[in-house]
Coordinates of C-alpha atoms and ligand atoms in Angstrom, one line a residue:
M1 CA 107.8 -92.8 -29.0
S2 CA 109.5 -90.6 -26.3
A3 CA 111.6 -87.7 -27.4
Q4 CA 114.4 -89.4 -25.4
R5 CA 114.3 -92.5 -27.7
D6 CA 114.0 -90.3 -30.8
E7 CA 117.1 -88.4 -29.9
N8 CA 119.1 -91.6 -29.3
L9 CA 118.1 -93.0 -32.7
E10 CA 118.9 -89.7 -34.3
L11 CA 122.4 -89.7 -32.7
I12 CA 123.1 -93.1 -34.2
R13 CA 121.8 -92.0 -37.7
R14 CA 123.9 -88.9 -37.6
D15 CA 127.1 -90.7 -36.8
G16 CA 127.2 -94.5 -36.7
A17 CA 130.9 -94.8 -35.9
F18 CA 131.5 -96.2 -32.4
D19 CA 134.6 -97.4 -30.6
V20 CA 132.7 -100.1 -28.8
V21 CA 129.3 -101.8 -29.2
V22 CA 128.1 -103.5 -26.0
V23 CA 125.4 -106.2 -26.7
G24 CA 123.1 -106.9 -23.7
G25 CA 121.8 -104.4 -21.3
G26 CA 121.6 -106.4 -18.0
I27 CA 123.7 -105.0 -15.1
N28 CA 126.9 -106.3 -16.6
G29 CA 126.3 -104.7 -20.0
I30 CA 125.2 -101.4 -18.4
G31 CA 128.2 -101.5 -16.1
V32 CA 130.7 -101.9 -18.9
F33 CA 128.8 -99.2 -21.0
R34 CA 129.3 -96.7 -18.2
E35 CA 132.9 -97.8 -17.6
L36 CA 133.9 -97.4 -21.2
A37 CA 131.9 -94.3 -22.0
L38 CA 133.6 -92.5 -19.1
Q39 CA 137.0 -93.3 -20.6
N40 CA 136.2 -90.9 -23.5
L41 CA 135.3 -93.7 -25.9
R42 CA 132.1 -93.5 -28.0
V43 CA 130.0 -96.5 -26.9
L44 CA 126.7 -98.0 -28.1
L45 CA 124.7 -100.3 -25.8
V46 CA 121.9 -102.3 -27.4
E47 CA 119.5 -104.4 -25.3
R48 CA 116.9 -106.5 -27.2
N49 CA 114.3 -106.2 -24.4
D50 CA 114.2 -103.8 -21.6
F51 CA 117.2 -102.8 -19.5
C52 CA 117.7 -105.2 -16.6
S53 CA 114.8 -107.5 -17.7
G54 CA 116.8 -110.8 -17.8
C55 CA 118.7 -112.3 -14.9
S56 CA 119.4 -108.8 -13.5
A57 CA 115.7 -108.5 -12.6
A58 CA 115.7 -111.9 -10.8
P59 CA 118.3 -111.9 -8.1
S60 CA 117.7 -112.6 -4.4
R61 CA 118.3 -108.8 -4.0
M62 CA 121.3 -109.4 -1.7
I63 CA 124.4 -107.3 -2.1
H64 CA 126.8 -109.6 -0.4
G65 CA 130.3 -110.9 0.2
G66 CA 129.2 -114.5 -0.4
L67 CA 129.8 -116.1 3.0
R68 CA 129.3 -119.6 1.5
Y69 CA 132.0 -119.1 -1.1
L70 CA 134.5 -119.4 1.7
E71 CA 133.6 -123.2 1.7
N72 CA 134.9 -123.3 -1.8
G73 CA 138.1 -121.6 -0.8
E74 CA 137.2 -118.6 -3.0
F75 CA 138.9 -115.9 -0.8
G76 CA 139.6 -113.6 -3.7
L77 CA 135.9 -113.6 -4.8
V78 CA 134.8 -112.9 -1.2
R79 CA 137.3 -110.0 -0.8
E80 CA 136.2 -108.5 -4.2
S81 CA 132.5 -109.0 -3.3
L82 CA 132.9 -107.3 0.1
R83 CA 134.7 -104.3 -1.5
E84 CA 132.0 -104.0 -4.1
R85 CA 129.3 -104.4 -1.5
D86 CA 130.8 -101.5 0.5
A87 CA 131.2 -99.4 -2.6
L88 CA 127.4 -99.9 -3.4
L89 CA 126.5 -99.0 0.2
T90 CA 128.3 -95.7 -0.3
N91 CA 127.5 -94.9 -3.9
A92 CA 123.9 -96.0 -4.0
P93 CA 122.6 -95.6 -0.4
H94 CA 119.1 -94.9 -1.6
M95 CA 118.8 -98.4 -2.9
V96 CA 121.5 -100.5 -1.2
R97 CA 121.1 -100.8 2.6
P98 CA 122.6 -102.8 5.4
L99 CA 120.8 -106.1 6.1
P100 CA 121.3 -107.8 9.5
T101 CA 121.4 -111.5 8.7
T102 CA 120.7 -114.3 11.2
I103 CA 121.6 -118.0 10.8
P104 CA 119.7 -120.5 12.9
I105 CA 122.1 -123.3 13.8
W106 CA 121.0 -126.9 14.6
S107 CA 124.3 -128.6 15.6
V108 CA 127.8 -127.9 16.8
F109 CA 130.4 -129.7 14.6
S110 CA 128.5 -130.9 11.6
G111 CA 129.8 -129.7 8.2
L112 CA 133.3 -129.1 9.6
L113 CA 134.9 -132.0 7.7
N114 CA 132.7 -131.5 4.6
G115 CA 133.5 -127.8 4.6
A116 CA 137.2 -128.5 4.8
A117 CA 136.9 -131.1 2.1
G118 CA 135.0 -128.6 -0.1
F119 CA 137.7 -126.1 0.6
L120 CA 140.3 -128.6 -0.6
G121 CA 138.2 -129.5 -3.6
L122 CA 137.6 -133.1 -2.3
S123 CA 133.8 -132.8 -1.8
S124 CA 131.2 -131.3 -4.0
K125 CA 128.2 -132.2 -1.8
P126 CA 126.6 -129.8 0.6
S127 CA 126.0 -130.9 4.2
S128 CA 124.5 -129.2 7.2
R129 CA 126.7 -126.6 8.8
G130 CA 127.1 -126.5 12.6
A131 CA 128.1 -123.8 14.9
L132 CA 131.9 -124.4 14.5
P133 CA 132.2 -124.1 10.7
I134 CA 129.8 -121.1 10.8
K135 CA 131.9 -119.4 13.5
I136 CA 135.1 -120.0 11.4
G137 CA 133.3 -118.6 8.3
L138 CA 132.0 -115.5 10.0
S139 CA 135.4 -114.8 11.6
L140 CA 137.0 -115.0 8.2
Y141 CA 134.3 -112.6 6.8
D142 CA 135.1 -110.1 9.6
W143 CA 138.8 -110.5 9.1
T144 CA 138.5 -109.6 5.4
T145 CA 136.9 -106.2 6.2
R146 CA 139.1 -105.5 9.3
K147 CA 140.9 -102.5 7.7
K148 CA 137.8 -100.5 6.6
R149 CA 134.7 -101.8 8.3
L150 CA 131.3 -100.2 7.2
L151 CA 129.1 -102.8 9.0
P152 CA 129.2 -104.3 12.5
K153 CA 131.1 -107.6 13.3
H154 CA 129.2 -110.9 13.7
S155 CA 127.8 -112.1 17.0
F156 CA 126.7 -115.5 18.4
R157 CA 123.9 -116.4 20.8
G158 CA 122.5 -119.4 22.5
A159 CA 119.0 -121.0 22.0
R160 CA 117.3 -119.2 24.8
E161 CA 118.4 -115.7 23.7
T162 CA 117.6 -116.6 20.0
L163 CA 114.1 -117.7 20.8
R164 CA 113.5 -114.7 23.0
R165 CA 114.3 -112.5 20.0
W166 CA 112.7 -114.7 17.3
P167 CA 110.0 -116.7 19.2
Q168 CA 108.6 -118.1 16.0
L169 CA 111.8 -119.8 14.9
S170 CA 111.9 -123.6 15.3
P171 CA 112.6 -124.5 19.0
R172 CA 114.9 -127.3 17.7
L173 CA 117.7 -124.8 17.1
L174 CA 120.8 -124.7 19.4
F175 CA 122.4 -121.4 18.5
S176 CA 122.1 -118.5 16.1
A177 CA 124.7 -116.1 14.6
T178 CA 124.1 -112.7 13.2
Y179 CA 126.3 -110.9 10.6
Y180 CA 125.7 -108.0 8.3
D181 CA 125.4 -107.9 4.5
A182 CA 123.2 -105.6 2.3
W183 CA 120.1 -105.7 0.2
I184 CA 119.0 -103.8 -2.9
S185 CA 115.5 -102.5 -3.1
Y186 CA 115.2 -101.9 -6.9
P187 CA 118.0 -103.6 -8.9
E188 CA 116.3 -102.8 -12.2
R189 CA 116.0 -99.1 -11.3
L190 CA 119.6 -98.9 -10.3
G191 CA 120.6 -100.2 -13.8
V192 CA 118.4 -97.6 -15.5
E193 CA 119.9 -94.9 -13.2
M194 CA 123.4 -95.8 -14.4
V195 CA 122.3 -95.4 -18.0
I196 CA 120.9 -92.0 -17.2
D197 CA 124.1 -91.0 -15.4
T198 CA 126.2 -92.1 -18.3
K199 CA 124.1 -90.2 -20.8
R200 CA 124.7 -87.1 -18.8
L201 CA 128.5 -87.6 -18.4
A202 CA 129.2 -88.9 -21.9
P203 CA 126.4 -87.5 -24.2
E204 CA 127.9 -88.9 -27.5
S205 CA 127.4 -92.5 -26.2
V206 CA 124.0 -94.1 -26.7
A207 CA 122.1 -96.8 -24.9
L208 CA 119.1 -98.3 -26.6
N209 CA 116.6 -100.8 -25.3
Y210 CA 114.4 -102.8 -27.6
A211 CA 117.1 -103.0 -30.3
Q212 CA 119.5 -105.5 -31.6
V213 CA 122.8 -105.5 -33.5
E214 CA 123.1 -107.7 -36.6
R215 CA 126.0 -108.5 -38.9
A216 CA 125.7 -106.9 -42.4
G217 CA 128.6 -108.0 -44.6
D218 CA 131.7 -106.7 -42.9
G219 CA 129.8 -104.3 -40.8
F220 CA 126.8 -104.1 -38.5
V221 CA 123.4 -102.7 -38.4
V222 CA 121.3 -101.7 -35.4
V223 CA 117.7 -102.9 -35.7
D224 CA 115.1 -100.7 -33.9
G225 CA 112.8 -103.2 -32.3
Q226 CA 109.9 -100.7 -32.3
S227 CA 109.9 -99.6 -36.0
G228 CA 112.0 -102.3 -37.6
D229 CA 114.3 -99.6 -39.0
K230 CA 117.9 -100.6 -39.7
I231 CA 120.8 -98.2 -39.1
E232 CA 124.4 -98.9 -40.2
V233 CA 127.0 -98.8 -37.5
S234 CA 130.7 -99.5 -37.2
T235 CA 132.8 -100.5 -34.2
K236 CA 136.3 -101.5 -33.4
V237 CA 135.3 -103.9 -30.6
I238 CA 132.2 -105.7 -29.4
V239 CA 131.6 -106.5 -25.7
N240 CA 129.2 -109.4 -25.4
A241 CA 127.2 -109.1 -22.2
T242 CA 124.2 -111.3 -23.1
G243 CA 124.4 -113.4 -20.0
A244 CA 122.7 -116.8 -20.3
W245 CA 122.3 -116.1 -24.1
L246 CA 126.0 -115.5 -24.6
D247 CA 126.8 -118.7 -26.6
E248 CA 124.0 -118.1 -29.1
S249 CA 124.6 -114.4 -29.6
L250 CA 128.4 -114.9 -29.8
D251 CA 128.3 -117.1 -32.8
S252 CA 125.9 -114.9 -34.7
L253 CA 128.1 -111.8 -34.1
A254 CA 131.6 -113.3 -34.5
A255 CA 131.6 -116.0 -37.1
G256 CA 135.0 -117.0 -35.8
E257 CA 136.4 -120.3 -34.8
K258 CA 133.8 -122.8 -33.4
R259 CA 134.2 -123.6 -29.7
N260 CA 134.1 -127.2 -28.4
E261 CA 132.4 -126.2 -25.2
P262 CA 129.9 -123.4 -24.4
F263 CA 131.1 -120.6 -22.1
V264 CA 127.9 -120.5 -20.1
S265 CA 125.8 -123.1 -18.3
G266 CA 122.8 -121.8 -16.6
T267 CA 121.0 -122.6 -13.4
K268 CA 117.5 -121.4 -12.7
G269 CA 116.4 -119.8 -9.5
S270 CA 113.0 -118.6 -8.3
H271 CA 111.7 -116.4 -5.6
L272 CA 108.3 -115.6 -4.0
I273 CA 106.9 -112.4 -2.5
L274 CA 104.5 -113.1 0.3
D275 CA 101.9 -110.9 2.0
C276 CA 102.1 -112.6 5.4
P277 CA 102.2 -110.0 8.2
P278 CA 103.0 -112.7 11.0
L279 CA 106.0 -113.8 9.0
L280 CA 107.1 -110.2 8.4
E281 CA 106.9 -109.5 12.1
A282 CA 108.6 -112.8 13.0
L283 CA 111.7 -111.8 11.0
G284 CA 112.3 -108.8 13.3
G285 CA 113.9 -106.8 10.5
H286 CA 116.5 -109.5 9.8
M287 CA 117.2 -111.8 6.9
I288 CA 117.0 -115.4 8.1
F289 CA 119.6 -117.3 6.2
F290 CA 119.0 -121.0 6.6
E291 CA 119.6 -124.5 5.2
N292 CA 116.9 -126.5 3.7
A293 CA 116.7 -130.3 4.3
D294 CA 118.8 -130.8 1.1
G295 CA 121.6 -128.6 2.3
R296 CA 120.7 -125.7 -0.1
V297 CA 120.9 -122.3 1.5
C298 CA 117.5 -120.5 1.5
I299 CA 116.8 -116.9 2.4
V300 CA 113.8 -114.9 3.7
F301 CA 113.8 -111.2 4.5
P302 CA 111.5 -108.1 4.8
Y303 CA 111.1 -106.5 1.3
L304 CA 109.2 -103.3 0.8
G305 CA 106.6 -104.1 3.5
K306 CA 106.2 -107.7 2.2
V307 CA 108.4 -110.8 2.6
L308 CA 110.9 -112.1 -0.1
A309 CA 111.8 -115.8 0.0
G310 CA 113.9 -118.0 -2.2
S311 CA 115.6 -119.5 -4.0
T312 CA 115.9 -122.6 -6.0
D313 CA 119.0 -123.7 -8.1
I314 CA 118.1 -126.0 -11.0
R315 CA 120.2 -126.8 -14.0
V316 CA 118.7 -125.7 -17.4
K317 CA 119.8 -126.6 -20.8
A318 CA 118.8 -123.4 -22.7
A319 CA 118.3 -119.8 -22.0
A320 CA 114.7 -118.6 -22.0
R321 CA 112.3 -116.5 -20.1
V322 CA 111.4 -118.7 -17.0
R323 CA 108.9 -118.7 -14.2
C324 CA 108.6 -120.2 -10.7
E325 CA 107.0 -123.6 -11.3
P326 CA 104.5 -125.0 -8.8
E327 CA 107.1 -127.5 -7.4
E328 CA 109.5 -124.7 -6.8
Q329 CA 106.9 -122.7 -5.0
D330 CA 106.1 -125.7 -2.8
Y331 CA 109.8 -126.2 -2.1
I332 CA 110.2 -122.6 -0.9
L333 CA 107.0 -122.6 1.2
D334 CA 107.9 -126.0 2.8
A335 CA 111.4 -124.6 3.6
L336 CA 109.8 -121.6 5.3
R337 CA 107.3 -123.8 7.3
R338 CA 110.3 -125.9 8.5
V339 CA 112.0 -122.8 10.0
F340 CA 108.8 -121.0 11.2
P341 CA 106.6 -124.0 12.2
G342 CA 104.1 -121.9 14.1
I343 CA 103.2 -119.5 11.4
G344 CA 100.4 -120.5 8.9
I345 CA 102.3 -119.9 5.7
A346 CA 100.0 -120.5 2.8
A347 CA 100.1 -120.5 -1.0
D348 CA 97.4 -117.8 -1.3
Q349 CA 99.8 -115.4 0.5
V350 CA 102.0 -115.3 -2.6
V351 CA 101.4 -112.0 -4.3
F352 CA 104.2 -112.3 -6.9
S353 CA 106.9 -114.7 -8.0
Y354 CA 109.9 -114.3 -10.3
S355 CA 112.6 -116.5 -11.8
G356 CA 115.8 -116.1 -13.7
I357 CA 118.7 -118.0 -15.1
R358 CA 122.2 -117.5 -13.5
P359 CA 124.7 -117.2 -16.4
L360 CA 127.3 -119.3 -14.7
P361 CA 130.6 -120.5 -16.3
T362 CA 130.4 -124.0 -17.7
S363 CA 131.0 -126.5 -15.0
D364 CA 130.6 -130.2 -14.4
Q365 CA 130.0 -129.7 -10.6
E366 CA 127.4 -132.1 -9.5
F367 CA 125.9 -129.7 -6.8
T368 CA 124.9 -126.4 -8.5
G369 CA 125.6 -124.5 -5.3
R370 CA 129.3 -125.3 -5.7
I371 CA 129.6 -123.7 -9.2
T372 CA 131.8 -120.7 -8.9
R373 CA 130.1 -117.3 -8.8
S374 CA 133.4 -115.7 -10.0
H375 CA 133.6 -114.1 -13.4
F376 CA 135.8 -114.4 -16.5
I377 CA 136.5 -112.5 -19.7
H378 CA 137.1 -114.4 -22.9
R379 CA 138.4 -112.7 -26.1
V380 CA 137.1 -114.2 -29.3
D381 CA 138.3 -113.2 -32.8
G382 CA 135.8 -112.3 -35.5
V383 CA 134.9 -109.4 -37.8
V384 CA 136.0 -107.3 -34.9
P385 CA 137.4 -108.8 -31.5
Q386 CA 134.6 -109.7 -29.1
F387 CA 135.1 -109.6 -25.3
C388 CA 132.7 -112.0 -23.6
M389 CA 131.6 -111.3 -20.0
V390 CA 131.0 -114.7 -18.3
G391 CA 129.5 -115.3 -14.8
G392 CA 129.6 -113.0 -11.9
K393 CA 127.1 -111.6 -9.5
W394 CA 124.9 -108.5 -9.3
T395 CA 127.1 -107.4 -6.4
T396 CA 130.3 -107.6 -8.5
F397 CA 129.1 -106.0 -11.7
R398 CA 131.4 -103.0 -11.4
A399 CA 134.5 -105.1 -10.8
L400 CA 133.7 -107.3 -13.9
A401 CA 132.9 -104.1 -15.9
E402 CA 136.2 -102.5 -14.8
Q403 CA 138.2 -105.6 -15.8
T404 CA 136.4 -105.9 -19.1
A405 CA 137.0 -102.2 -19.8
D406 CA 140.7 -102.6 -19.1
A407 CA 140.9 -105.4 -21.6
V408 CA 139.1 -103.3 -24.2
L409 CA 141.3 -100.3 -23.4
A410 CA 144.4 -102.4 -23.9
E411 CA 143.1 -103.7 -27.2
L412 CA 142.4 -100.2 -28.4
G413 CA 145.7 -98.8 -27.0
C414 CA 143.9 -96.3 -24.8
D415 CA 144.6 -95.3 -21.2
R416 CA 142.1 -95.3 -18.4
V417 CA 141.1 -91.7 -17.4
R418 CA 138.5 -92.3 -14.8
D419 CA 137.8 -94.7 -12.0
T420 CA 134.2 -95.6 -10.9
L421 CA 134.9 -97.2 -7.5
A422 CA 133.7 -94.1 -5.6
L423 CA 131.3 -92.7 -8.3
P424 CA 127.8 -92.1 -6.9
I425 CA 124.9 -93.7 -8.8
G426 CA 121.7 -91.8 -9.7
G427 CA 119.7 -90.7 -6.8
G428 CA 122.4 -91.9 -4.4
D429 CA 124.3 -88.8 -5.2
G430 CA 123.9 -86.5 -2.2
F431 CA 121.3 -88.8 -0.6
S432 CA 121.4 -87.8 3.1
D433 CA 122.3 -90.4 5.7
V434 CA 119.4 -89.0 7.6
V435 CA 116.6 -90.1 5.3
D436 CA 113.9 -88.6 7.5
E437 CA 115.3 -85.1 6.9
F438 CA 115.2 -85.5 3.2
E439 CA 111.6 -86.7 3.3
A440 CA 110.7 -83.8 5.5
E441 CA 112.3 -81.4 3.0
L442 CA 110.2 -82.9 0.2
V443 CA 107.0 -82.5 2.2
E444 CA 107.8 -78.9 3.0
R445 CA 109.2 -77.8 -0.4
Y446 CA 106.5 -79.6 -2.6
G447 CA 103.6 -79.6 -0.2
I448 CA 103.1 -83.4 -0.6
D449 CA 101.8 -86.1 1.8
P450 CA 104.5 -87.6 4.0
R451 CA 103.6 -91.1 2.8
R452 CA 104.3 -90.0 -0.8
A453 CA 107.5 -88.3 0.2
A454 CA 108.7 -91.6 1.9
Y455 CA 107.8 -93.6 -1.3
L456 CA 109.6 -91.2 -3.6
A457 CA 112.7 -90.9 -1.5
D458 CA 112.8 -94.7 -1.3
A459 CA 112.4 -95.3 -5.0
Y460 CA 114.3 -92.3 -6.5
G461 CA 116.7 -91.0 -3.8
T462 CA 117.6 -87.4 -4.5
R463 CA 116.1 -87.8 -8.0
A464 CA 112.7 -87.6 -6.2
E465 CA 113.0 -83.8 -6.7
D466 CA 113.2 -84.3 -10.5
V467 CA 110.1 -86.4 -10.4
L468 CA 108.2 -83.8 -8.3
R469 CA 109.3 -80.9 -10.4
F470 CA 108.0 -82.8 -13.5
C471 CA 104.7 -83.8 -11.8
Q472 CA 103.9 -80.4 -10.4
Q473 CA 103.9 -78.8 -13.8
R474 CA 101.1 -81.1 -15.0
D475 CA 97.4 -81.4 -14.2
D476 CA 97.4 -85.2 -13.8
D477 CA 99.4 -85.6 -10.6
R478 CA 96.7 -87.7 -9.1
P479 CA 97.1 -91.2 -7.5
L480 CA 96.4 -94.3 -9.7
D481 CA 93.9 -95.3 -7.1
D482 CA 92.9 -94.3 -3.6
T483 CA 95.5 -96.6 -2.0
S484 CA 98.4 -95.7 -4.4
R485 CA 101.3 -93.4 -3.9
T486 CA 102.1 -93.5 -7.6
T487 CA 100.5 -90.8 -9.7
E488 CA 99.6 -90.7 -13.4
A489 CA 102.1 -87.8 -13.8
E490 CA 104.8 -90.1 -12.3
I491 CA 104.0 -92.7 -15.0
A492 CA 104.4 -90.0 -17.6
F493 CA 107.8 -89.0 -16.0
L494 CA 109.0 -92.6 -16.4
A495 CA 107.9 -92.8 -20.0
A496 CA 109.6 -89.5 -20.8
N497 CA 112.8 -89.8 -18.8
E498 CA 113.5 -93.5 -18.0
F499 CA 113.4 -95.3 -21.3
A500 CA 110.1 -97.0 -20.6
V501 CA 108.8 -98.3 -23.9
S502 CA 106.1 -100.8 -22.8
L503 CA 103.5 -101.0 -20.1
E504 CA 105.4 -104.0 -18.6
D505 CA 108.6 -101.8 -18.2
V506 CA 106.7 -99.4 -15.9
L507 CA 104.6 -102.0 -14.0
L508 CA 107.3 -104.6 -13.5
R509 CA 110.6 -102.7 -13.4
R510 CA 110.3 -98.9 -12.9
T511 CA 107.8 -99.1 -10.1
P512 CA 107.2 -101.6 -7.2
L513 CA 103.5 -101.9 -8.3
S514 CA 103.7 -105.5 -9.4
I515 CA 106.3 -106.9 -7.1
R516 CA 104.6 -105.6 -4.0
G517 CA 101.2 -107.0 -5.1
D518 CA 99.7 -103.5 -5.4
V519 CA 98.8 -103.7 -9.1
S520 CA 95.0 -104.1 -9.7
A521 CA 92.9 -104.3 -12.9
D522 CA 92.1 -100.6 -12.5
I523 CA 95.7 -99.6 -12.0
V524 CA 96.7 -101.5 -15.2
V525 CA 94.2 -99.5 -17.2
R526 CA 95.2 -96.2 -15.7
T527 CA 98.9 -96.8 -16.1
A528 CA 98.3 -97.7 -19.8
E529 CA 96.3 -94.5 -20.3
A530 CA 99.0 -92.4 -18.7
M531 CA 101.6 -94.0 -21.0
A532 CA 99.4 -93.7 -24.0
G533 CA 99.1 -90.0 -23.3
E534 CA 102.8 -89.5 -23.0
L535 CA 104.0 -91.7 -25.8
G536 CA 101.2 -91.1 -28.3
W537 CA 99.8 -94.7 -28.4
S538 CA 96.7 -95.4 -30.4
D539 CA 93.8 -97.2 -28.7
E540 CA 94.8 -100.4 -30.5
R541 CA 98.4 -100.1 -29.2
K542 CA 97.1 -99.5 -25.6
E543 CA 94.9 -102.6 -25.7
R544 CA 97.8 -104.6 -27.1
E545 CA 100.0 -103.4 -24.2
I546 CA 97.4 -104.3 -21.6
A547 CA 96.8 -107.8 -23.1
S548 CA 100.6 -108.5 -23.3
F549 CA 101.2 -107.3 -19.7
L550 CA 98.3 -109.4 -18.3
R551 CA 99.5 -112.5 -20.2
N552 CA 103.1 -112.1 -18.9
L553 CA 102.0 -111.3 -15.4
E554 CA 100.1 -114.6 -15.3
N555 CA 102.6 -116.7 -17.2
Y556 CA 105.9 -115.5 -15.6
H557 CA 104.8 -114.0 -12.2
G558 CA 101.9 -116.2 -11.1
V559 CA 99.4 -113.4 -11.0
P560 CA 96.2 -114.2 -12.9
K561 CA 93.7 -111.6 -14.1
D562 CA 91.0 -112.7 -11.5
M563 CA 93.5 -111.7 -8.7
L564 CA 93.8 -108.2 -10.2
D565 CA 90.0 -108.0 -10.5
R566 CA 89.7 -109.1 -6.9
R567 CA 92.1 -106.4 -5.8
S568 CA 90.1 -103.7 -7.6
R569 CA 86.9 -104.9 -6.0
E570 CA 88.4 -105.0 -2.5
R571 CA 89.8 -101.5 -2.9
S572 CA 86.5 -100.0 -4.1
L573 CA 84.7 -101.6 -1.1
T574 CA 87.4 -100.3 1.3
C575 CA 87.1 -96.8 -0.1
A576 CA 83.3 -96.7 -0.4
Ligands
FAD1 C1 117.9 -116.8 -8.8 C2 119.0 -115.8 -8.8 C3 119.4 -115.2 -7.6 C4 120.5 -114.4 -7.6 N1 120.8 -113.7 -6.5 C5 121.8 -112.8 -6.5 C6 122.1 -112.0 -5.3 O1 121.3 -112.0 -4.4 N2 123.1 -111.2 -5.4 C7 123.9 -111.1 -6.4 O2 124.9 -110.3 -6.3 N3 123.7 -111.8 -7.6 C8 122.6 -112.6 -7.6 N4 122.3 -113.3 -8.8 C9 123.2 -113.2 -9.9 C10 122.9 -111.9 -10.8 O3 121.6 -111.6 -10.9 C11 123.6 -112.1 -12.1 O4 124.9 -112.4 -12.0 C12 123.5 -110.8 -13.0 O5 122.2 -110.3 -13.0 C13 123.9 -111.2 -14.4 O6 123.7 -110.0 -15.2 P1 124.0 -110.1 -16.8 O7 124.0 -108.6 -17.2 O8 125.2 -110.8 -17.1 O9 122.8 -110.9 -17.4 P2 121.3 -110.5 -17.8 O10 120.7 -109.6 -16.8 O11 120.6 -111.7 -18.1 O12 121.5 -109.6 -19.1 C14 121.8 -110.1 -20.4 C15 120.9 -109.3 -21.3 O13 121.3 -109.6 -22.7 C16 120.1 -109.5 -23.4 N5 120.4 -110.1 -24.7 C17 120.5 -111.5 -25.0 N6 120.8 -111.7 -26.3 C18 120.8 -110.4 -26.9 C19 121.1 -110.0 -28.2 N7 121.3 -110.9 -29.2 N8 121.0 -108.7 -28.4 C20 120.8 -107.8 -27.5 N9 120.5 -108.1 -26.2 C21 120.5 -109.5 -25.9 C22 119.0 -110.1 -22.6 O14 117.8 -109.6 -23.0 C23 119.4 -109.6 -21.2 O15 118.7 -108.5 -20.8 C24 121.2 -114.1 -8.8 C25 120.8 -114.7 -10.0 C26 119.7 -115.5 -10.0 C27 119.2 -116.1 -11.3

């Protein structure tokens, strides 16, 4: 176990009295943990798996205003989302960056009537959107940010100019429009950075992954998922941030009145990461935001040197760990082939896939795309009052956390003492606008290779210096393999300082090794050895971690063991 986890458990043992317990450590739970701990309350956050391992690890990685919510007439949601997008661009510039987004357009007027009907609540069906409704939507988008504009206004162009810039797009298009939103490189890492920030600013509050809270008589216990130990705790209020699992966890914690209807109804969405250089080049640094034949909006954009494409939107009955099914993969690949007909896009270019369940508010909307992405807070009575966070988006986590915190503060009769709208996050604090300068400083100060400096600046922002200081005091600061920029010492840093408990935490969520398709059989073993050294794992535990990671990588991310073996073989040939 890391000293960091040990200290956290010790803090709870020493004093189990909290003002608020937050259950669920996705981005919403982490957001409200930070928000409340900064108001001088003592807060405990418990997450039963790893931080940001549920839906918060599965988004399209867009930080956006939600252009298509305008069709539903959700102006308030768009305004709030744009404000939060801009706040993230400013507070987390190391991970949230502008994303020029281009829409290929196939007609002039179509969708105008349907858009208006949707706006008036008279239609729930999607239809193809032509140049006119798109122009109206983009003008409204620009109008919303007119007072404080961080990103350029939209532009329109005809077919000839569009095909000159994107020659691989389908020649059937008539126009294209470009507008700006943002993307997030490492959503899981940003969540962990917020936990680290909060620990520094409010040391009496505690965030624990791999733990649960259970009722015990009139009180509660925290169950440490690693040792099974139970520690008594008390709280005045619970915030339930368990996302798609909200209805099941709510009843077990509250034992209050039974509800007739669940609060949450999920829809599943899947994404692919492709290693397809011609497609990456064809995107020209833009996201292409397009409609599939069924009217669903799909996206494709450059992601850490690969291509990210998605997503699907399928109703599910129960919350569970989900994967991209073969028919979803076919759907996404077919959609890409339709828009880029000249590029050979093949299934064997998929290096990783992921899937998650959107915890949306219960709705009887026939078309899942029309279910609101807005958020709600429900107060439920029980042993202590429970505030349930329902719905929302990654982009708007801070707004939902702020509103939930205000409801809790009112319940406890406390005043707000600190605002988070302009609070920098993790390595975004002091991250230079001129990234090249920061990378050059790392090269000069620590004598490292420029490629490693670029990787560390990209993944850690200004915290790259903490990583390098840690690594340079050790004798295992060597790459995991000849192609890797990640070193064994960096893995030890993550185990010691970033709450990584399992091999999966490091390979899936703290580093881009799996999502970029860099992980190989050799890297799995070396990473496990580096973690074992830092966390004192026995050989048996190390083997269990490797087996569990390989199983989950195949089952939930479409990467079988023979693909990892092949990568190891190819690399040893290249380096021989
Ligand atoms: C396919 C898809 C695409 C998306 N794209 C975008 C996008 O591009 N931009 C955007 O802004 N948003 C996007 N979203 C939405 C966004 O990802 C979610 O709104 C957000 O991640 C929800 O966070 P959460 O914390 O509520 O849920 P989660 O991240 O699921 O967190 C809930 C946590 O509670 C834990 N938990 C459950 N039960 C218990 C218990 N009893 N005790 C302790 N812990 C428990 C779970 O393990 C989980 O970690 C997308 C979502 C999906 C699925």
